[in-house]
PDB file of C-alpha atoms in Angstrom:
ATOM      1  CA  MET A 107     -98.944  58.131  -9.493  1.00 53.00           C
ATOM      2  CA  LEU A 108     -96.695  56.728  -6.146  1.00 50.00           C
ATOM      3  CA  ILE A 109     -96.282  53.325  -6.239  1.00 50.00           C
ATOM      4  CA  VAL A 110     -95.554  51.702  -2.734  1.00 50.00           C
ATOM      5  CA  CYS A 111     -93.666  47.987  -2.710  1.00 53.00           C
ATOM      6  CA  HIS A 112     -95.863  46.015   0.267  1.00 49.00           C
ATOM      7  CA  PRO A 113     -92.088  45.161   2.623  1.00 53.00           C
ATOM      8  CA  VAL A 114     -92.515  41.700   2.900  1.00 48.00           C
ATOM      9  CA  LEU A 115     -92.298  41.422  -0.693  1.00 43.00           C
ATOM     10  CA  TYR A 116     -89.441  44.473  -1.007  1.00 41.00           C
ATOM     11  CA  SER A 117     -87.549  41.920   1.128  1.00 47.00           C
ATOM     12  CA  ALA A 118     -87.965  38.779  -1.210  1.00 45.00           C
ATOM     13  CA  VAL A 119     -87.291  41.182  -3.930  1.00 44.00           C
ATOM     14  CA  VAL A 120     -84.220  41.659  -2.103  1.00 46.00           C
ATOM     15  CA  ILE A 121     -82.918  38.731  -1.126  1.00 45.00           C
ATOM     16  CA  LEU A 122     -83.637  36.840  -4.456  1.00 48.00           C
ATOM     17  CA  ARG A 123     -81.478  39.413  -6.179  1.00 65.00           C
ATOM     18  CA  MET A 124     -78.907  38.417  -3.644  1.00 65.00           C
ATOM     19  CA  VAL A 125     -78.731  35.347  -4.698  1.00 74.00           C
ATOM     20  CA  ASP A 126     -78.760  36.201  -8.048  1.00 86.00           C
ATOM     21  CA  ARG A 127     -76.328  37.507  -7.684  1.00 90.00           C
ATOM     22  CA  LYS A 128     -74.234  35.304  -5.306  1.00 92.00           C
ATOM     23  CA  LEU A 129     -74.582  33.033  -8.142  1.00 94.00           C
ATOM     24  CA  SER A 130     -73.824  34.993 -11.144  1.00 94.00           C
ATOM     25  CA  GLU A 131     -70.363  35.406  -9.242  1.00 95.00           C
ATOM     26  CA  ILE A 132     -69.839  31.770  -8.389  1.00 96.00           C
ATOM     27  CA  ALA A 133     -71.348  30.737 -12.298  1.00 96.00           C
ATOM     28  CA  TYR A 134     -68.316  34.033 -13.467  1.00 96.00           C
ATOM     29  CA  SER A 135     -65.210  32.445 -11.392  1.00 97.00           C
ATOM     30  CA  ILE A 136     -65.384  28.968 -12.200  1.00 97.00           C
ATOM     31  CA  ARG A 137     -65.684  29.792 -15.773  1.00 97.00           C
ATOM     32  CA  GLU A 138     -62.785  32.055 -15.682  1.00 97.00           C
ATOM     33  CA  SER A 139     -60.977  28.807 -13.894  1.00 98.00           C
ATOM     34  CA  PHE A 140     -62.116  26.313 -16.002  1.00 97.00           C
ATOM     35  CA  HIS A 141     -61.277  28.851 -19.552  1.00 97.00           C
ATOM     36  CA  ASP A 142     -57.459  29.615 -17.451  1.00 97.00           C
ATOM     37  CA  SER A 143     -57.164  25.667 -18.149  1.00 97.00           C
ATOM     38  CA  GLY A 144     -57.945  25.504 -21.428  1.00 96.00           C
ATOM     39  CA  TYR A 145     -61.573  23.592 -21.204  1.00 96.00           C
ATOM     40  CA  THR A 146     -64.030  24.596 -23.947  1.00 94.00           C
ATOM     41  CA  GLU A 147     -67.521  25.489 -22.808  1.00 94.00           C
ATOM     42  CA  ILE A 148     -70.185  22.838 -24.065  1.00 89.00           C
ATOM     43  CA  PHE A 149     -74.019  23.504 -23.774  1.00 89.00           C
ATOM     44  CA  PRO A 150     -75.613  20.058 -23.385  1.00 84.00           C
ATOM     45  CA  PRO A 151     -79.520  19.743 -23.863  1.00 81.00           C
ATOM     46  CA  ALA A 152     -82.241  20.259 -22.161  1.00 85.00           C
ATOM     47  CA  PHE A 153     -84.180  17.234 -23.068  1.00 84.00           C
ATOM     48  CA  LEU A 154     -83.131  13.264 -24.170  1.00 81.00           C
ATOM     49  CA  LYS A 155     -85.690  10.818 -25.479  1.00 84.00           C
ATOM     50  CA  SER A 156     -85.041   7.820 -23.357  1.00 79.00           C
ATOM     51  CA  ASP A 157     -87.742   5.091 -21.011  1.00 72.00           C
ATOM     52  CA  LYS A 158     -84.242   4.826 -18.775  1.00 71.00           C
ATOM     53  CA  VAL A 159     -83.072   7.354 -17.751  1.00 74.00           C
ATOM     54  CA  ASP A 160     -83.848   8.996 -13.966  1.00 77.00           C
ATOM     55  CA  GLY A 161     -85.550  12.895 -14.387  1.00 80.00           C
ATOM     56  CA  PHE A 162     -88.807  14.551 -15.084  1.00 86.00           C
ATOM     57  CA  ARG A 163     -90.193  11.733 -17.314  1.00 87.00           C
ATOM     58  CA  PHE A 164     -93.056  13.533 -20.480  1.00 86.00           C
ATOM     59  CA  ILE A 165     -94.975  12.245 -23.522  1.00 90.00           C
ATOM     60  CA  TYR A 166     -94.438  13.432 -26.875  1.00 90.00           C
ATOM     61  CA  ARG A 167     -96.430  11.668 -29.579  1.00 88.00           C
ATOM     62  CA  ASN A 168     -96.169   8.766 -28.286  1.00 89.00           C
ATOM     63  CA  LYS A 169     -92.234   8.474 -27.055  1.00 90.00           C
ATOM     64  CA  ILE A 170     -91.051   8.964 -23.511  1.00 88.00           C
ATOM     65  CA  PHE A 171     -89.009  11.443 -23.257  1.00 89.00           C
ATOM     66  CA  VAL A 172     -87.019  12.917 -20.316  1.00 86.00           C
ATOM     67  CA  LEU A 173     -86.256  16.345 -19.032  1.00 86.00           C
ATOM     68  CA  GLU A 174     -83.145  17.831 -17.851  1.00 83.00           C
ATOM     69  CA  PRO A 175     -81.586  15.026 -16.451  1.00 81.00           C
ATOM     70  CA  ASP A 176     -77.674  13.058 -15.718  1.00 79.00           C
ATOM     71  CA  ILE A 177     -75.281  15.726 -17.322  1.00 75.00           C
ATOM     72  CA  THR A 178     -73.145  12.826 -18.318  1.00 73.00           C
ATOM     73  CA  LEU A 179     -76.527  11.094 -19.778  1.00 74.00           C
ATOM     74  CA  ARG A 180     -77.394  14.128 -21.896  1.00 76.00           C
ATOM     75  CA  LEU A 181     -73.258  14.194 -23.144  1.00 73.00           C
ATOM     76  CA  MET A 182     -74.049  10.420 -24.056  1.00 68.00           C
ATOM     77  CA  ASN A 183     -75.989  11.912 -26.880  1.00 66.00           C
ATOM     78  CA  ARG A 184     -73.095  14.006 -28.689  1.00 68.00           C
ATOM     79  CA  HIS A 185     -70.106  13.406 -30.618  1.00 67.00           C
ATOM     80  CA  ILE A 186     -67.152  13.719 -28.356  1.00 70.00           C
ATOM     81  CA  THR A 187     -63.884  13.264 -29.633  1.00 71.00           C
ATOM     82  CA  GLU A 188     -61.247  11.386 -27.517  1.00 72.00           C
ATOM     83  CA  ASN A 189     -58.771  14.146 -25.727  1.00 79.00           C
ATOM     84  CA  SER A 190     -61.087  16.780 -24.952  1.00 88.00           C
ATOM     85  CA  LYS A 191     -61.306  18.621 -21.986  1.00 93.00           C
ATOM     86  CA  ILE A 192     -65.325  20.299 -21.530  1.00 93.00           C
ATOM     87  CA  TYR A 193     -67.106  22.435 -18.766  1.00 95.00           C
ATOM     88  CA  TYR A 194     -70.507  23.425 -18.539  1.00 94.00           C
ATOM     89  CA  ILE A 195     -73.541  24.677 -16.047  1.00 95.00           C
ATOM     90  CA  SER A 196     -76.474  23.561 -17.083  1.00 92.00           C
ATOM     91  CA  GLN A 197     -79.813  22.978 -14.996  1.00 88.00           C
ATOM     92  CA  GLN A 198     -80.406  19.119 -13.760  1.00 84.00           C
ATOM     93  CA  SER A 199     -84.174  18.482 -12.375  1.00 83.00           C
ATOM     94  CA  ASP A 200     -85.716  15.199 -11.261  1.00 79.00           C
ATOM     95  CA  GLU A 201     -88.363  13.130 -10.984  1.00 78.00           C
ATOM     96  CA  TYR A 202     -90.208  15.809  -8.662  1.00 80.00           C
ATOM     97  CA  LEU A 203     -89.411  18.959 -11.409  1.00 81.00           C
ATOM     98  CA  ASN A 204     -86.695  19.735  -8.253  1.00 83.00           C
ATOM     99  CA  GLU A 205     -84.436  22.322  -9.641  1.00 85.00           C
ATOM    100  CA  SER A 206     -80.687  22.467  -9.276  1.00 88.00           C
ATOM    101  CA  LEU A 207     -77.709  24.301 -11.398  1.00 93.00           C
ATOM    102  CA  LYS A 208     -75.010  22.025 -11.522  1.00 94.00           C
ATOM    103  CA  ALA A 209     -71.448  22.879 -13.075  1.00 96.00           C
ATOM    104  CA  GLY A 210     -68.610  20.860 -13.985  1.00 92.00           C
ATOM    105  CA  SER A 211     -66.041  19.520 -16.158  1.00 94.00           C
ATOM    106  CA  GLU A 212     -65.269  15.765 -18.290  1.00 92.00           C
ATOM    107  CA  ILE A 213     -62.019  14.358 -19.640  1.00 93.00           C
ATOM    108  CA  MET A 214     -62.628  11.908 -22.438  1.00 89.00           C
ATOM    109  CA  GLY A 215     -59.244   9.762 -22.570  1.00 88.00           C
ATOM    110  CA  GLY A 216     -55.770  10.061 -22.134  1.00 87.00           C
ATOM    111  CA  ASP A 217     -53.895   8.306 -19.773  1.00 92.00           C
ATOM    112  CA  GLU A 218     -56.683   7.637 -16.462  1.00 93.00           C
ATOM    113  CA  ASP A 219     -53.976   8.041 -13.662  1.00 95.00           C
ATOM    114  CA  GLU A 220     -52.869  11.828 -15.754  1.00 95.00           C
ATOM    115  CA  THR A 221     -56.632  12.090 -16.188  1.00 95.00           C
ATOM    116  CA  ASN A 222     -57.753  11.382 -12.244  1.00 96.00           C
ATOM    117  CA  ILE A 223     -55.364  13.859 -10.708  1.00 97.00           C
ATOM    118  CA  GLU A 224     -55.774  16.948 -13.111  1.00 97.00           C
ATOM    119  CA  ILE A 225     -59.321  16.362 -12.962  1.00 97.00           C
ATOM    120  CA  LEU A 226     -59.461  16.553  -8.959  1.00 98.00           C
ATOM    121  CA  ARG A 227     -57.063  19.794  -9.418  1.00 98.00           C
ATOM    122  CA  MET A 228     -59.351  21.164 -11.443  1.00 98.00           C
ATOM    123  CA  ALA A 229     -61.976  21.002  -8.772  1.00 98.00           C
ATOM    124  CA  ILE A 230     -59.489  22.155  -5.980  1.00 98.00           C
ATOM    125  CA  LYS A 231     -59.126  24.336  -8.327  1.00 97.00           C
ATOM    126  CA  ILE A 232     -62.286  26.360  -8.593  1.00 98.00           C
ATOM    127  CA  LEU A 233     -63.118  25.450  -4.603  1.00 97.00           C
ATOM    128  CA  ASP A 234     -59.613  27.367  -4.116  1.00 97.00           C
ATOM    129  CA  ASN A 235     -60.880  30.303  -6.279  1.00 97.00           C
ATOM    130  CA  LEU A 236     -64.319  30.475  -4.911  1.00 97.00           C
ATOM    131  CA  GLY A 237     -62.569  31.669  -1.103  1.00 96.00           C
ATOM    132  CA  ILE A 238     -63.898  27.980   0.395  1.00 94.00           C
ATOM    133  CA  LYS A 239     -61.470  26.132   2.410  1.00 87.00           C
ATOM    134  CA  ASN A 240     -63.439  24.334   4.299  1.00 91.00           C
ATOM    135  CA  TYR A 241     -63.933  20.691   2.305  1.00 96.00           C
ATOM    136  CA  ASN A 242     -63.125  17.836   2.416  1.00 97.00           C
ATOM    137  CA  ILE A 243     -62.453  15.891  -0.840  1.00 98.00           C
ATOM    138  CA  ASP A 244     -63.569  12.033   0.285  1.00 97.00           C
ATOM    139  CA  ILE A 245     -62.012   9.045  -3.050  1.00 98.00           C
ATOM    140  CA  SER A 246     -62.448   5.611  -3.353  1.00 97.00           C
ATOM    141  CA  LEU A 247     -62.919   2.987  -5.910  1.00 97.00           C
ATOM    142  CA  THR A 248     -65.534   1.549  -7.388  1.00 94.00           C
ATOM    143  CA  GLY A 249     -65.920  -2.849  -6.656  1.00 91.00           C
ATOM    144  CA  ILE A 250     -65.595  -2.024  -3.324  1.00 92.00           C
ATOM    145  CA  PHE A 251     -69.122  -3.386  -1.894  1.00 89.00           C
ATOM    146  CA  ASP A 252     -69.412  -5.728  -5.275  1.00 87.00           C
ATOM    147  CA  SER A 253     -69.213  -8.607  -3.153  1.00 85.00           C
ATOM    148  CA  TYR A 254     -72.249  -7.397  -1.461  1.00 83.00           C
ATOM    149  CA  VAL A 255     -74.046  -6.017  -4.303  1.00 80.00           C
ATOM    150  CA  ARG A 256     -74.897  -9.917  -5.662  1.00 79.00           C
ATOM    151  CA  LYS A 257     -76.101 -11.139  -2.140  1.00 77.00           C
ATOM    152  CA  LYS A 258     -79.525 -10.569  -1.421  1.00 74.00           C
ATOM    153  CA  ASP A 259     -81.139  -7.001  -0.912  1.00 78.00           C
ATOM    154  CA  GLY A 260     -77.464  -6.469  -2.371  1.00 81.00           C
ATOM    155  CA  GLN A 261     -79.061  -2.784  -4.271  1.00 83.00           C
ATOM    156  CA  HIS A 262     -80.833  -2.043  -0.591  1.00 86.00           C
ATOM    157  CA  LEU A 263     -77.605  -2.689   1.358  1.00 87.00           C
ATOM    158  CA  ILE A 264     -75.579  -0.323  -1.168  1.00 87.00           C
ATOM    159  CA  ARG A 265     -78.397   2.488  -0.539  1.00 89.00           C
ATOM    160  CA  ALA A 266     -77.358   2.138   2.536  1.00 90.00           C
ATOM    161  CA  VAL A 267     -74.655   2.154   2.910  1.00 90.00           C
ATOM    162  CA  LYS A 268     -73.711   5.423   0.453  1.00 89.00           C
ATOM    163  CA  SER A 269     -76.054   7.521   3.449  1.00 89.00           C
ATOM    164  CA  ARG A 270     -74.826   5.906   5.752  1.00 90.00           C
ATOM    165  CA  ASN A 271     -77.554   4.717   7.277  1.00 92.00           C
ATOM    166  CA  TYR A 272     -75.808   2.177  10.322  1.00 91.00           C
ATOM    167  CA  PRO A 273     -79.288   1.222  12.262  1.00 91.00           C
ATOM    168  CA  GLN A 274     -80.448   0.065   8.380  1.00 91.00           C
ATOM    169  CA  ILE A 275     -77.624  -1.839   7.928  1.00 89.00           C
ATOM    170  CA  GLN A 276     -77.181  -3.489  11.632  1.00 89.00           C
ATOM    171  CA  ASP A 277     -80.421  -5.086  10.871  1.00 89.00           C
ATOM    172  CA  MET A 278     -80.271  -6.763   7.563  1.00 87.00           C
ATOM    173  CA  GLU A 279     -79.009 -10.257   7.237  1.00 84.00           C
ATOM    174  CA  ILE A 280     -75.186  -9.865   6.155  1.00 84.00           C
ATOM    175  CA  ASP A 281     -72.247 -12.334   6.065  1.00 83.00           C
ATOM    176  CA  ASP A 282     -69.194 -10.371   6.942  1.00 85.00           C
ATOM    177  CA  LYS A 283     -70.781  -7.301   8.902  1.00 87.00           C
ATOM    178  CA  ASP A 284     -68.429  -6.195  10.949  1.00 90.00           C
ATOM    179  CA  LYS A 285     -65.566  -6.514   7.755  1.00 90.00           C
ATOM    180  CA  LEU A 286     -68.737  -3.935   5.659  1.00 91.00           C
ATOM    181  CA  LEU A 287     -68.881  -1.805   8.736  1.00 92.00           C
ATOM    182  CA  GLN A 288     -65.135  -1.420   9.367  1.00 92.00           C
ATOM    183  CA  ILE A 289     -64.346  -0.511   5.217  1.00 92.00           C
ATOM    184  CA  MET A 290     -67.462   1.729   5.961  1.00 92.00           C
ATOM    185  CA  ASP A 291     -65.353   3.655   8.573  1.00 92.00           C
ATOM    186  CA  THR A 292     -61.992   3.514   7.056  1.00 94.00           C
ATOM    187  CA  ARG A 293     -61.194   7.145   6.416  1.00 95.00           C
ATOM    188  CA  THR A 294     -57.206   7.480   5.969  1.00 96.00           C
ATOM    189  CA  ARG A 295     -54.031   8.894   4.177  1.00 95.00           C
ATOM    190  CA  LYS A 296     -52.376   5.715   4.109  1.00 95.00           C
ATOM    191  CA  SER A 297     -54.487   2.354   2.368  1.00 95.00           C
ATOM    192  CA  GLY A 298     -52.385  -0.055   0.220  1.00 94.00           C
ATOM    193  CA  ILE A 299     -54.571   0.883  -2.900  1.00 96.00           C
ATOM    194  CA  ASP A 300     -51.776   2.108  -5.260  1.00 96.00           C
ATOM    195  CA  LYS A 301     -54.221   4.071  -7.148  1.00 96.00           C
ATOM    196  CA  LEU A 302     -55.337   5.729  -4.092  1.00 97.00           C
ATOM    197  CA  ASP A 303     -52.467   6.486  -2.422  1.00 98.00           C
ATOM    198  CA  SER A 304     -50.625   7.656  -5.514  1.00 97.00           C
ATOM    199  CA  ILE A 305     -53.512   9.983  -5.358  1.00 98.00           C
ATOM    200  CA  ILE A 306     -52.424  11.583  -2.095  1.00 98.00           C
ATOM    201  CA  GLU A 307     -48.728  11.912  -3.089  1.00 97.00           C
ATOM    202  CA  ARG A 308     -48.683  13.472  -5.904  1.00 97.00           C
ATOM    203  CA  ILE A 309     -51.867  15.985  -5.001  1.00 97.00           C
ATOM    204  CA  ASP A 310     -50.218  16.155  -0.892  1.00 95.00           C
ATOM    205  CA  ASP A 311     -53.703  17.962  -0.153  1.00 96.00           C
ATOM    206  CA  PRO A 312     -54.182  17.537   3.190  1.00 96.00           C
ATOM    207  CA  ARG A 313     -58.411  18.405   2.305  1.00 97.00           C
ATOM    208  CA  ILE A 314     -58.178  15.439  -0.134  1.00 97.00           C
ATOM    209  CA  ILE A 315     -59.055  11.651   2.279  1.00 97.00           C
ATOM    210  CA  ILE A 316     -59.110   7.915   1.220  1.00 98.00           C
ATOM    211  CA  ASP A 317     -62.506   6.809   2.286  1.00 97.00           C
ATOM    212  CA  LEU A 318     -63.661   4.148   1.129  1.00 95.00           C
ATOM    213  CA  GLY A 319     -67.400   4.147   2.038  1.00 94.00           C
ATOM    214  CA  THR A 320     -67.709   6.344  -0.510  1.00 94.00           C
ATOM    215  CA  VAL A 321     -70.760   5.184  -3.227  1.00 92.00           C
ATOM    216  CA  ARG A 322     -71.616   6.846  -5.849  1.00 88.00           C
ATOM    217  CA  GLN A 323     -74.819   6.785  -8.572  1.00 75.00           C
ATOM    218  CA  PRO A 324     -75.768   5.938 -11.087  1.00 72.00           C
ATOM    219  CA  GLU A 325     -74.205   2.587 -11.776  1.00 75.00           C
ATOM    220  CA  TYR A 326     -71.738   4.218 -15.026  1.00 82.00           C
ATOM    221  CA  TYR A 327     -69.358   4.802 -12.719  1.00 90.00           C
ATOM    222  CA  ASN A 328     -65.820   2.521 -13.234  1.00 92.00           C
ATOM    223  CA  GLY A 329     -62.385   3.102 -11.359  1.00 95.00           C
ATOM    224  CA  LEU A 330     -62.103   6.314  -9.299  1.00 97.00           C
ATOM    225  CA  ILE A 331     -65.179   7.878  -7.701  1.00 97.00           C
ATOM    226  CA  PHE A 332     -65.046  11.216  -5.639  1.00 97.00           C
ATOM    227  CA  GLU A 333     -67.531  13.156  -3.206  1.00 97.00           C
ATOM    228  CA  ILE A 334     -66.935  16.375  -2.250  1.00 98.00           C
ATOM    229  CA  TYR A 335     -68.307  17.744   0.922  1.00 96.00           C
ATOM    230  CA  GLY A 336     -68.347  21.621   2.815  1.00 94.00           C
ATOM    231  CA  LYS A 337     -68.797  21.503   6.625  1.00 84.00           C
ATOM    232  CA  GLN A 338     -72.404  20.065   6.980  1.00 86.00           C
ATOM    233  CA  GLU A 339     -73.011  20.332   2.418  1.00 91.00           C
ATOM    234  CA  PHE A 340     -72.448  18.074  -0.445  1.00 95.00           C
ATOM    235  CA  LEU A 341     -70.901  20.347  -2.791  1.00 97.00           C
ATOM    236  CA  GLY A 342     -70.815  17.776  -5.230  1.00 96.00           C
ATOM    237  CA  GLY A 343     -68.757  14.488  -6.549  1.00 96.00           C
ATOM    238  CA  GLY A 344     -68.004  12.604  -9.569  1.00 95.00           C
ATOM    239  CA  GLY A 345     -65.287  10.006 -11.209  1.00 95.00           C
ATOM    240  CA  ASN A 346     -64.542   7.211 -13.826  1.00 94.00           C
ATOM    241  CA  TYR A 347     -66.618   5.466 -16.550  1.00 89.00           C
ATOM    242  CA  ILE A 348     -66.998   4.509 -20.073  1.00 83.00           C
ATOM    243  CA  MET A 349     -68.839   6.088 -23.257  1.00 76.00           C
ATOM    244  CA  LYS A 350     -69.570   5.426 -26.585  1.00 73.00           C
ATOM    245  CA  ASN A 351     -66.452   3.074 -25.095  1.00 77.00           C
ATOM    246  CA  LEU A 352     -64.374   5.678 -24.883  1.00 80.00           C
ATOM    247  CA  ARG A 353     -62.865   6.544 -20.701  1.00 87.00           C
ATOM    248  CA  GLY A 354     -63.915   9.635 -19.378  1.00 90.00           C
ATOM    249  CA  CYS A 355     -63.203  11.822 -15.957  1.00 94.00           C
ATOM    250  CA  GLY A 356     -64.968  14.446 -14.399  1.00 93.00           C
ATOM    251  CA  PHE A 357     -67.614  16.110 -11.884  1.00 95.00           C
ATOM    252  CA  SER A 358     -70.184  17.989 -10.869  1.00 94.00           C
ATOM    253  CA  LEU A 359     -71.428  20.394  -8.525  1.00 97.00           C
ATOM    254  CA  ASP A 360     -73.772  22.137  -6.973  1.00 96.00           C
ATOM    255  CA  LEU A 361     -73.717  26.081  -7.346  1.00 96.00           C
ATOM    256  CA  GLN A 362     -76.765  26.337  -4.815  1.00 94.00           C
ATOM    257  CA  ALA A 363     -74.496  24.354  -1.682  1.00 95.00           C
ATOM    258  CA  LEU A 364     -71.087  26.666  -2.750  1.00 96.00           C
ATOM    259  CA  SER A 365     -73.625  29.655  -2.390  1.00 94.00           C
ATOM    260  CA  LYS A 366     -73.704  28.619   1.450  1.00 92.00           C
ATOM    261  CA  LEU A 367     -70.272  28.386   1.791  1.00 94.00           C
ATOM    262  CA  TYR A 368     -69.906  31.494  -1.312  1.00 94.00           C
ATOM    263  CA  HIS A 369     -69.413  34.949   0.496  1.00 85.00           C
ATOM    264  CA  GLY A 370     -68.850  36.618  -2.669  1.00 74.00           C
ATOM    265  CA  SER A 371     -66.271  39.454  -3.555  1.00 63.00           C
ATOM    266  CA  HIS A 372     -67.495  42.389  -2.020  1.00 50.00           C
ATOM    267  CA  GLU A 373     -67.739  40.861   1.186  1.00 50.00           C
ATOM    268  CA  ARG A 374     -63.992  38.929   0.501  1.00 47.00           C
ATOM    269  CA  VAL A 375     -62.477  42.097  -0.415  1.00 42.00           C
ATOM    270  CA  GLU A 376     -63.588  43.447   3.221  1.00 43.00           C
ATOM    271  CA  LYS A 377     -61.609  41.159   5.249  1.00 43.00           C
TER     272      LYS A 377
END
């Protein structure tokens, strides 16, 4: 019996196969990068029992669970020893069941400044190994906007800063608004902040920029924070945090976003 595939269905299948192949190649390259650098792969749990964690919540036997929440929150339920270097590739879901495929790493313990340097170099290594060159890493510190957060509508203000919503900020009643806007627009290679200037000097990569307007959420970040952008795509980010009285630093990358910039091994060989 001859089976004829509908042209539209056939095209959809071909596109899906191309997407899957790209994601497979990206995941393979990321695993190689981490393995070569001495990281151990872990497999985070798919859900947590919690009524405070963001994500898609469901009730089972009168208890609240969250499906595939933020990766760092999933790690908090694991026993992770000091000086661990781990990585993962895992699904994440939001409250609307929108899924994303994330890859990232965490370094627990050790000297904070050395850990920051290593984690940033690891992110650069992954992106370079994928053949992705046109990206920037914006670095900053938590606490830059603390004096504003404590004021009225502080959380609304921080969300506006994170999204660079200048019209909304202009409409808000804020003391020192001009200073706030100046901080948001600070993009430099030398800031006068020793921790950030030291990173720029030691890594010496023009794609790393000090951007004091960078804001990371959730609120467990403490210290260095950073975000990674392509020309138009948000690729990922991370920073310092404290988990179970153990200081860590980590980052995650969005594989779907990376796939828009990744040309594939065959295409890169041809070029």
